[in-house]
Each structure stands twice: as C-alpha cells, then as structure tokens.
C-alpha cells in the first residue's frame, strides 16, 4: 500500500473538481467536494487492487468467495480513508482548502445492503480478509431500496423505501452479465463492484449482482409492489414481505439469482486463471453465510455438468 502525502491529496481534489465539474474549489458544493475526495481515494484503491491481483496471479493463491444475502458495509469514504492510513493527510488537505472532513463524509448515504447482525458479520469478514492479505471477494445482490426506512406520519409508523444509489457512488458498473433461468423465465444480470480495503493492507471487491430490467417505478404506496413481476422486482428490496406465496417464491427467486450469478462468476474467474474445472477446488473455496446461499451447491454441480463433466465427478468437485 503506497502512502500519499497531504499535498498529493490536495492536488488530486482540486483536479477532480475541475475535471468532473468544471469548477474551482471555491465554487464547488459540499457534494462535489465529497465526490472529488472519493475519486482521490478510489485512485489509491485501484492501484492497490491491481498490485494485489498481480501478486495473487503470480503465487496462484486459492480465492475465497463469501456469499451472503446481506453486506452491511457502512459508509465507504471514511472507512477507506482510515484503512489506507490517510486520515491525517486527507483531513489536513481539506482544512487547507477550507473544508471539514466530517462534514464531507456526511454527504454519503449509507448503502442499504444489509440489516443487522448477518450483514455486519459479512462486512467484517470482507474487511478482515483484505486486512489479512488474503485473496477473497464478496458476492451478493444490489438492492435498490434496501429493507425499508421508518417515517412517522399522523402519529403512525410507516415503512417507506430507502433508496441509496446515486448517479455517482462507490458502485462501479462492470461488463460482467449472466443469464439466469427460472423455468420458462430468463432474466439478465449486471455486476457492480465496491472496493473493500483492508487496514494497512490490500484491496478486494464486493461483487453485487443487479437485474438489468429492474424497475423502481413499480413500487407504489409505502413498500408495496407486484411480487409476481420478477423481471422488474428481483433486486428492489432486501427480504421482501413473505406473508403470502408470491412473497415466499420471490425470496427463492432472489436466492437463486444470487447463487447462479455467483457460481457462473466463480467458474469463469477460475478458468481465466488456468483451471480446467476438474481441479476447481485448487482455485476456489466458497463461504456460505447462513442458509440463504445454500443453493450454490446444486447450482455449481448443474453448471459443471452443463460444461461436460460427469455428474459423479461434479458432485465430488463441489464437495
């Protein structure tokens, strides 16, 4: 991990404001300063990630894939600044430019990707994997509207959507996309990445799969929506209401969507690194966070068979 001086950060922030918004520092809004600082931090993270991947490729290290329905990551900017050991340099650079780091960090919405213990556990594991210098990424879903947020109106508690995805965010759209079939219905995914930095160590990634045809507009009053419109609703909410058959089926669709995308990604990445799939276990290890991702076991077997491996051997490889 390379160290960056206060002057480098200061120069990067000024240039980012100019290049992104065609403004001077004095003309920039707090949100634009937030984005400029974020881009400066992202540049460091990307350099670290490239160096990390080169090292893993050279050593042939086995990679862990941490599958979870939730990743309660928290705000990225402040966490990344601390883990990069850059808080003093960034704070001083901003102060010299007339800005307060705490106020800038407050511009970031909290990613609505988890709910409590399970999601925080997953986030801590990703942070620990990167801090320990291990090769490992998270795999989950990119929920647009989170679980819900609570508002009080006329002395009543109401559940409303919790949108958090902005035009500019820590989400990076990738070229990775997979078809996922449910019986007679096929949908297409799109993978988004969030960089995860370890403390004074390397950077890994959280891979979040989204639905290409997702449609936020189908959400009506509160958090109500048509649970049967799978092509539009699959990545809208974390844990949609399962008090009826349509809700229970939607949750199964979500879980299968996640594991099918994850399994296809794992196979593609391992093949790209030299695996012939018969030796898959020498390239990958999968951590299943709670029961939600357990369908990855039969899905991996199914995909291996579809790629020409006999059922008995596919079961042995996955085991």
Tab-separated table of C-alpha atoms in Angstrom:
chain	number	residue	atom	x	y	z
A	1	UNK	CA	0.000	0.000	0.000
A	2	UNK	CA	1.526	3.267	-1.106
A	3	UNK	CA	1.436	6.343	1.101
A	4	UNK	CA	0.032	9.597	-0.252
A	5	UNK	CA	1.034	12.962	1.107
A	6	UNK	CA	-1.226	15.841	2.045
A	7	UNK	CA	-0.014	17.790	-0.970
A	8	UNK	CA	-0.829	14.914	-3.350
A	9	UNK	CA	-4.355	14.656	-1.961
A	10	UNK	CA	-4.805	18.411	-2.150
A	11	UNK	CA	-3.713	18.471	-5.787
A	12	UNK	CA	-5.897	15.462	-6.640
A	13	UNK	CA	-9.001	17.012	-5.036
A	14	UNK	CA	-8.529	20.290	-6.905
A	15	UNK	CA	-8.005	18.500	-10.227
A	16	UNK	CA	-11.012	16.231	-9.664
A	17	UNK	CA	-13.301	19.220	-9.038
A	18	UNK	CA	-12.006	20.873	-12.186
A	19	UNK	CA	-12.215	17.767	-14.406
A	20	UNK	CA	-15.528	16.433	-13.106
A	21	UNK	CA	-17.489	19.646	-12.604
A	22	UNK	CA	-15.564	22.387	-14.445
A	23	UNK	CA	-15.408	24.395	-11.235
A	24	UNK	CA	-12.814	25.795	-8.918
A	25	UNK	CA	-12.604	24.681	-5.295
A	26	UNK	CA	-14.276	27.913	-4.183
A	27	UNK	CA	-17.246	27.244	-6.479
A	28	UNK	CA	-17.709	23.583	-5.555
A	29	UNK	CA	-20.623	22.327	-3.441
A	30	UNK	CA	-20.052	20.004	-0.443
A	31	UNK	CA	-21.409	17.097	-2.534
A	32	UNK	CA	-18.910	17.876	-5.312
A	33	UNK	CA	-16.084	18.027	-2.777
A	34	UNK	CA	-17.259	14.662	-1.419
A	35	UNK	CA	-17.079	13.155	-4.906
A	36	UNK	CA	-13.673	14.738	-5.551
A	37	UNK	CA	-12.267	13.263	-2.335
A	38	UNK	CA	-13.879	9.908	-3.160
A	39	UNK	CA	-12.217	9.841	-6.580
A	40	UNK	CA	-8.853	10.654	-4.987
A	41	UNK	CA	-9.272	7.709	-2.599
A	42	UNK	CA	-10.522	5.435	-5.395
A	43	UNK	CA	-7.333	6.132	-7.386
A	44	UNK	CA	-5.243	4.813	-4.490
A	45	UNK	CA	-7.515	1.779	-4.013
A	46	UNK	CA	-7.398	0.882	-7.721
A	47	UNK	CA	-3.601	0.977	-7.687
A	48	UNK	CA	-3.600	-1.300	-4.624
A	49	UNK	CA	-6.098	-3.688	-6.201
A	50	UNK	CA	-4.064	-4.022	-9.423
A	51	UNK	CA	-0.928	-4.764	-7.399
A	52	UNK	CA	-2.847	-7.269	-5.251
A	53	UNK	CA	-4.230	-9.172	-8.244
A	54	UNK	CA	-0.802	-9.311	-9.859
A	55	UNK	CA	0.625	-10.809	-6.668
A	56	UNK	CA	-2.144	-13.419	-6.421
A	57	UNK	CA	-1.784	-14.347	-10.092
A	58	UNK	CA	1.943	-14.877	-9.619
A	59	UNK	CA	1.520	-17.037	-6.493
A	60	UNK	CA	-1.539	-18.959	-7.727
A	61	UNK	CA	-3.312	-18.370	-4.407
A	62	UNK	CA	-6.683	-20.013	-3.856
A	63	UNK	CA	-9.508	-17.469	-3.727
A	64	UNK	CA	-12.368	-17.369	-1.221
A	65	UNK	CA	-15.827	-16.275	-2.371
A	66	UNK	CA	-18.032	-15.096	0.508
A	67	UNK	CA	-21.704	-15.485	-0.490
A	68	UNK	CA	-24.274	-13.576	1.531
A	69	UNK	CA	-27.725	-12.049	1.055
A	70	UNK	CA	-26.555	-9.095	3.164
A	71	UNK	CA	-23.464	-6.903	3.391
A	72	UNK	CA	-23.955	-4.091	5.909
A	73	UNK	CA	-20.830	-2.221	4.794
A	74	UNK	CA	-21.437	1.245	6.228
A	75	UNK	CA	-20.233	4.419	4.559
A	76	UNK	CA	-17.245	3.763	2.339
A	77	UNK	CA	-15.308	7.039	2.298
A	78	UNK	CA	-14.466	7.316	5.996
A	79	UNK	CA	-13.705	3.609	6.331
A	80	UNK	CA	-11.421	3.613	3.297
A	81	UNK	CA	-9.563	6.715	4.451
A	82	UNK	CA	-8.864	5.075	7.830
A	83	UNK	CA	-7.841	1.732	6.326
A	84	UNK	CA	-5.493	3.446	3.873
A	85	UNK	CA	-3.826	5.248	6.775
A	86	UNK	CA	-4.671	8.525	5.063
A	87	UNK	CA	-6.917	10.291	7.575
A	88	UNK	CA	-4.322	12.833	8.707
A	89	UNK	CA	-3.266	13.692	5.155
A	90	UNK	CA	-6.841	13.994	3.838
A	91	UNK	CA	-8.037	15.969	6.874
A	92	UNK	CA	-5.195	18.465	6.594
A	93	UNK	CA	-5.574	18.781	2.826
A	94	UNK	CA	-9.279	19.568	3.199
A	95	UNK	CA	-8.680	22.022	6.048
A	96	UNK	CA	-6.224	23.951	3.905
A	97	UNK	CA	-8.892	24.066	1.189
A	98	UNK	CA	-11.472	25.315	3.697
A	99	UNK	CA	-13.479	22.125	4.284
A	100	UNK	CA	-14.213	19.858	7.247
A	101	UNK	CA	-13.671	16.114	6.711
A	102	UNK	CA	-16.585	15.127	8.973
A	103	UNK	CA	-18.987	17.341	7.036
A	104	UNK	CA	-17.738	15.891	3.743
A	105	UNK	CA	-18.185	12.309	4.956
A	106	UNK	CA	-21.777	13.151	5.946
A	107	UNK	CA	-22.625	13.684	2.264
A	108	UNK	CA	-22.526	9.915	1.681
A	109	UNK	CA	-25.703	7.823	2.016
A	110	UNK	CA	-25.417	4.563	3.927
A	111	UNK	CA	-25.583	1.631	1.464
A	112	UNK	CA	-28.852	-0.191	2.184
A	113	UNK	CA	-27.426	-3.661	1.566
A	114	UNK	CA	-27.908	-5.306	4.948
A	115	UNK	CA	-29.931	-5.442	8.132
A	116	UNK	CA	-28.169	-6.057	11.407
A	117	UNK	CA	-26.021	-8.969	12.532
A	118	UNK	CA	-25.811	-11.159	9.427
A	119	UNK	CA	-24.928	-8.236	7.157
A	120	UNK	CA	-22.431	-6.782	9.606
A	121	UNK	CA	-20.786	-10.187	10.027
A	122	UNK	CA	-20.321	-10.400	6.250
A	123	UNK	CA	-18.890	-6.879	6.091
A	124	UNK	CA	-16.447	-7.621	8.924
A	125	UNK	CA	-15.293	-10.801	7.193
A	126	UNK	CA	-14.600	-8.898	3.956
A	127	UNK	CA	-12.679	-6.250	5.881
A	128	UNK	CA	-10.714	-8.952	7.733
A	129	UNK	CA	-9.930	-10.896	4.540
A	130	UNK	CA	-8.417	-7.768	2.984
A	131	UNK	CA	-6.618	-6.806	6.213
A	132	UNK	CA	-5.031	-10.276	6.441
A	133	UNK	CA	-3.880	-10.067	2.824
A	134	UNK	CA	-5.988	-12.987	1.621
A	135	UNK	CA	-7.415	-13.397	-1.858
A	136	UNK	CA	-11.172	-13.095	-1.411
A	137	UNK	CA	-14.275	-11.279	-2.645
A	138	UNK	CA	-17.859	-10.974	-1.513
A	139	UNK	CA	-20.849	-11.926	-3.682
A	140	UNK	CA	-24.339	-10.528	-3.046
A	141	UNK	CA	-27.224	-8.562	-4.537
A	142	UNK	CA	-27.520	-4.857	-5.320
A	143	UNK	CA	-30.748	-3.893	-3.533
A	144	UNK	CA	-32.031	-0.568	-4.825
A	145	UNK	CA	-34.370	0.266	-1.948
A	146	UNK	CA	-32.846	-1.603	0.970
A	147	UNK	CA	-35.108	-3.219	3.563
A	148	UNK	CA	-37.140	-0.089	4.366
A	149	UNK	CA	-36.828	3.032	6.459
A	150	UNK	CA	-39.330	4.216	9.043
A	151	UNK	CA	-41.191	7.507	8.926
A	152	UNK	CA	-43.787	8.813	11.346
A	153	UNK	CA	-46.891	10.489	9.936
A	154	UNK	CA	-50.062	11.340	11.877
A	155	UNK	CA	-48.560	9.596	14.888
A	156	UNK	CA	-48.258	6.349	12.931
A	157	UNK	CA	-45.132	4.463	11.890
A	158	UNK	CA	-44.838	3.918	8.151
A	159	UNK	CA	-42.400	1.782	6.172
A	160	UNK	CA	-41.072	3.531	3.058
A	161	UNK	CA	-38.327	2.700	0.520
A	162	UNK	CA	-34.717	3.508	1.402
A	163	UNK	CA	-33.104	4.496	-1.914
A	164	UNK	CA	-29.344	4.947	-1.648
A	165	UNK	CA	-27.885	4.542	-5.151
A	166	UNK	CA	-26.818	7.864	-6.644
A	167	UNK	CA	-25.543	8.763	-10.102
A	168	UNK	CA	-22.032	8.929	-8.664
A	169	UNK	CA	-21.309	6.393	-5.944
A	170	UNK	CA	-18.869	3.721	-4.819
A	171	UNK	CA	-20.661	1.285	-7.121
A	172	UNK	CA	-18.719	0.547	-10.300
A	173	UNK	CA	-20.630	-0.960	-13.205
A	174	UNK	CA	-18.762	-3.853	-14.843
A	175	UNK	CA	-19.037	-5.665	-18.157
A	176	UNK	CA	-19.991	-8.911	-16.388
A	177	UNK	CA	-23.525	-10.120	-17.129
A	178	UNK	CA	-25.156	-13.563	-16.944
A	179	UNK	CA	-28.475	-15.124	-17.951
A	180	UNK	CA	-30.413	-16.741	-15.101
A	181	UNK	CA	-33.359	-19.004	-15.886
A	182	UNK	CA	-36.348	-19.770	-13.663
A	183	UNK	CA	-38.386	-22.383	-15.542
A	184	UNK	CA	-39.727	-20.574	-18.613
A	185	UNK	CA	-38.446	-17.159	-17.497
A	186	UNK	CA	-34.922	-15.925	-18.245
A	187	UNK	CA	-33.526	-12.674	-16.835
A	188	UNK	CA	-30.158	-10.999	-17.323
A	189	UNK	CA	-27.905	-9.703	-14.586
A	190	UNK	CA	-25.327	-6.941	-14.354
A	191	UNK	CA	-22.467	-7.000	-11.871
A	192	UNK	CA	-21.451	-3.928	-9.887
A	193	UNK	CA	-18.355	-3.753	-7.694
A	194	UNK	CA	-17.499	-1.961	-4.470
A	195	UNK	CA	-13.839	-1.884	-3.446
A	196	UNK	CA	-13.127	-3.196	0.056
A	197	UNK	CA	-9.886	-2.002	1.627
A	198	UNK	CA	-8.083	-3.802	4.412
A	199	UNK	CA	-6.384	-1.940	7.239
A	200	UNK	CA	-2.862	-1.093	6.106
A	201	UNK	CA	-3.030	-3.879	3.550
A	202	UNK	CA	-4.674	-4.749	0.245
A	203	UNK	CA	-7.981	-4.116	-1.523
A	204	UNK	CA	-10.511	-6.777	-2.537
A	205	UNK	CA	-14.012	-6.431	-4.006
A	206	UNK	CA	-17.656	-6.914	-3.160
A	207	UNK	CA	-19.487	-8.130	-6.285
A	208	UNK	CA	-23.162	-7.122	-6.304
A	209	UNK	CA	-25.461	-8.569	-8.940
A	210	UNK	CA	-28.353	-6.466	-10.183
A	211	UNK	CA	-31.245	-7.123	-12.543
A	212	UNK	CA	-30.826	-5.428	-15.935
A	213	UNK	CA	-34.605	-4.953	-16.208
A	214	UNK	CA	-35.245	-3.780	-12.616
A	215	UNK	CA	-37.892	-1.044	-12.397
A	216	UNK	CA	-38.162	1.099	-9.253
A	217	UNK	CA	-41.393	2.670	-10.538
A	218	UNK	CA	-43.463	-0.450	-9.773
A	219	UNK	CA	-43.253	0.422	-6.048
A	220	UNK	CA	-46.496	2.145	-5.091
A	221	UNK	CA	-47.649	3.287	-1.661
A	222	UNK	CA	-45.164	2.539	1.091
A	223	UNK	CA	-43.153	-0.516	0.076
A	224	UNK	CA	-45.944	-2.302	-1.817
A	225	UNK	CA	-45.235	-3.691	-5.271
A	226	UNK	CA	-46.301	-6.541	-7.544
A	227	UNK	CA	-44.333	-9.522	-6.234
A	228	UNK	CA	-45.045	-11.544	-9.373
A	229	UNK	CA	-43.267	-9.138	-11.761
A	230	UNK	CA	-39.960	-10.941	-11.370
A	231	UNK	CA	-38.363	-9.200	-14.365
A	232	UNK	CA	-38.849	-5.862	-12.581
A	233	UNK	CA	-38.744	-6.547	-8.848
A	234	UNK	CA	-35.940	-9.045	-8.213
A	235	UNK	CA	-33.370	-6.601	-6.803
A	236	UNK	CA	-35.675	-3.919	-5.394
A	237	UNK	CA	-35.825	-4.914	-1.721
A	238	UNK	CA	-33.872	-6.944	0.811
A	239	UNK	CA	-36.186	-9.559	2.370
A	240	UNK	CA	-39.466	-8.674	0.620
A	241	UNK	CA	-42.649	-9.445	2.547
A	242	UNK	CA	-43.139	-13.233	2.598
A	243	UNK	CA	-46.548	-13.409	4.234
A	244	UNK	CA	-48.019	-14.911	1.044
A	245	UNK	CA	-46.961	-17.468	-1.577
A	246	UNK	CA	-45.855	-14.768	-4.045
A	247	UNK	CA	-43.507	-13.278	-1.439
A	248	UNK	CA	-42.072	-16.628	-0.455
A	249	UNK	CA	-41.475	-17.503	-4.096
A	250	UNK	CA	-39.842	-14.116	-4.716
A	251	UNK	CA	-37.370	-14.774	-1.903
A	252	UNK	CA	-36.437	-18.095	-3.516
A	253	UNK	CA	-36.020	-16.328	-6.865
A	254	UNK	CA	-33.697	-13.805	-5.192
A	255	UNK	CA	-31.598	-16.509	-3.563
A	256	UNK	CA	-31.266	-18.487	-6.771
A	257	UNK	CA	-30.475	-15.341	-8.756
A	258	UNK	CA	-27.613	-14.592	-6.379
A	259	UNK	CA	-26.106	-18.093	-6.315
A	260	UNK	CA	-26.436	-18.674	-10.064
A	261	UNK	CA	-24.622	-15.421	-10.817
A	262	UNK	CA	-22.039	-16.191	-8.148
A	263	UNK	CA	-21.454	-19.718	-9.439
A	264	UNK	CA	-21.078	-18.527	-13.039
A	265	UNK	CA	-18.616	-15.844	-11.905
A	266	UNK	CA	-16.576	-18.345	-9.887
A	267	UNK	CA	-16.281	-20.766	-12.811
A	268	UNK	CA	-15.341	-18.010	-15.277
A	269	UNK	CA	-12.716	-16.494	-12.971
A	270	UNK	CA	-11.161	-19.873	-12.187
A	271	UNK	CA	-10.997	-20.839	-15.869
A	272	UNK	CA	-9.384	-17.478	-16.637
A	273	UNK	CA	-6.736	-18.265	-14.009
A	274	UNK	CA	-5.971	-21.667	-15.544
A	275	UNK	CA	-8.448	-24.115	-14.027
A	276	UNK	CA	-9.743	-26.973	-16.184
A	277	UNK	CA	-12.734	-27.227	-13.772
A	278	UNK	CA	-11.713	-30.759	-12.751
A	279	UNK	CA	-9.298	-29.014	-10.362
A	280	UNK	CA	-11.746	-26.257	-9.337
A	281	UNK	CA	-11.111	-26.889	-5.631
A	282	UNK	CA	-7.482	-25.882	-6.114
A	283	UNK	CA	-8.611	-22.419	-7.229
A	284	UNK	CA	-11.694	-21.585	-5.177
A	285	UNK	CA	-13.252	-22.020	-1.752
A	286	UNK	CA	-16.797	-20.858	-1.016
A	287	UNK	CA	-18.075	-19.486	2.286
A	288	UNK	CA	-21.868	-19.689	2.648
A	289	UNK	CA	-23.134	-17.037	5.068
A	290	UNK	CA	-26.223	-18.563	6.718
A	291	UNK	CA	-28.744	-20.713	4.811
A	292	UNK	CA	-29.709	-18.283	2.026
A	293	UNK	CA	-26.877	-19.156	-0.421
A	294	UNK	CA	-27.022	-22.953	0.022
A	295	UNK	CA	-28.496	-23.393	-3.468
A	296	UNK	CA	-24.999	-22.624	-4.778
A	297	UNK	CA	-24.148	-26.286	-4.065
A	298	UNK	CA	-26.583	-27.879	-6.562
A	299	UNK	CA	-26.144	-24.915	-8.914
A	300	UNK	CA	-22.385	-25.477	-9.176
A	301	UNK	CA	-22.998	-29.163	-9.819
A	302	UNK	CA	-25.557	-28.289	-12.517
A	303	UNK	CA	-23.189	-25.831	-14.219
A	304	UNK	CA	-20.285	-28.287	-14.164
A	305	UNK	CA	-22.458	-30.968	-15.768
A	306	UNK	CA	-23.596	-28.414	-18.364
A	307	UNK	CA	-19.903	-27.838	-19.157
A	308	UNK	CA	-19.329	-31.519	-19.878
A	309	UNK	CA	-18.321	-33.007	-16.521
A	310	UNK	CA	-19.999	-36.246	-15.389
A	311	UNK	CA	-22.477	-35.935	-12.514
A	312	UNK	CA	-20.477	-38.109	-10.094
A	313	UNK	CA	-17.315	-36.115	-10.650
A	314	UNK	CA	-19.182	-32.799	-10.479
A	315	UNK	CA	-20.537	-33.764	-7.048
A	316	UNK	CA	-17.046	-34.758	-5.903
A	317	UNK	CA	-15.512	-31.492	-7.168
A	318	UNK	CA	-18.122	-29.359	-5.395
A	319	UNK	CA	-17.824	-31.416	-2.219
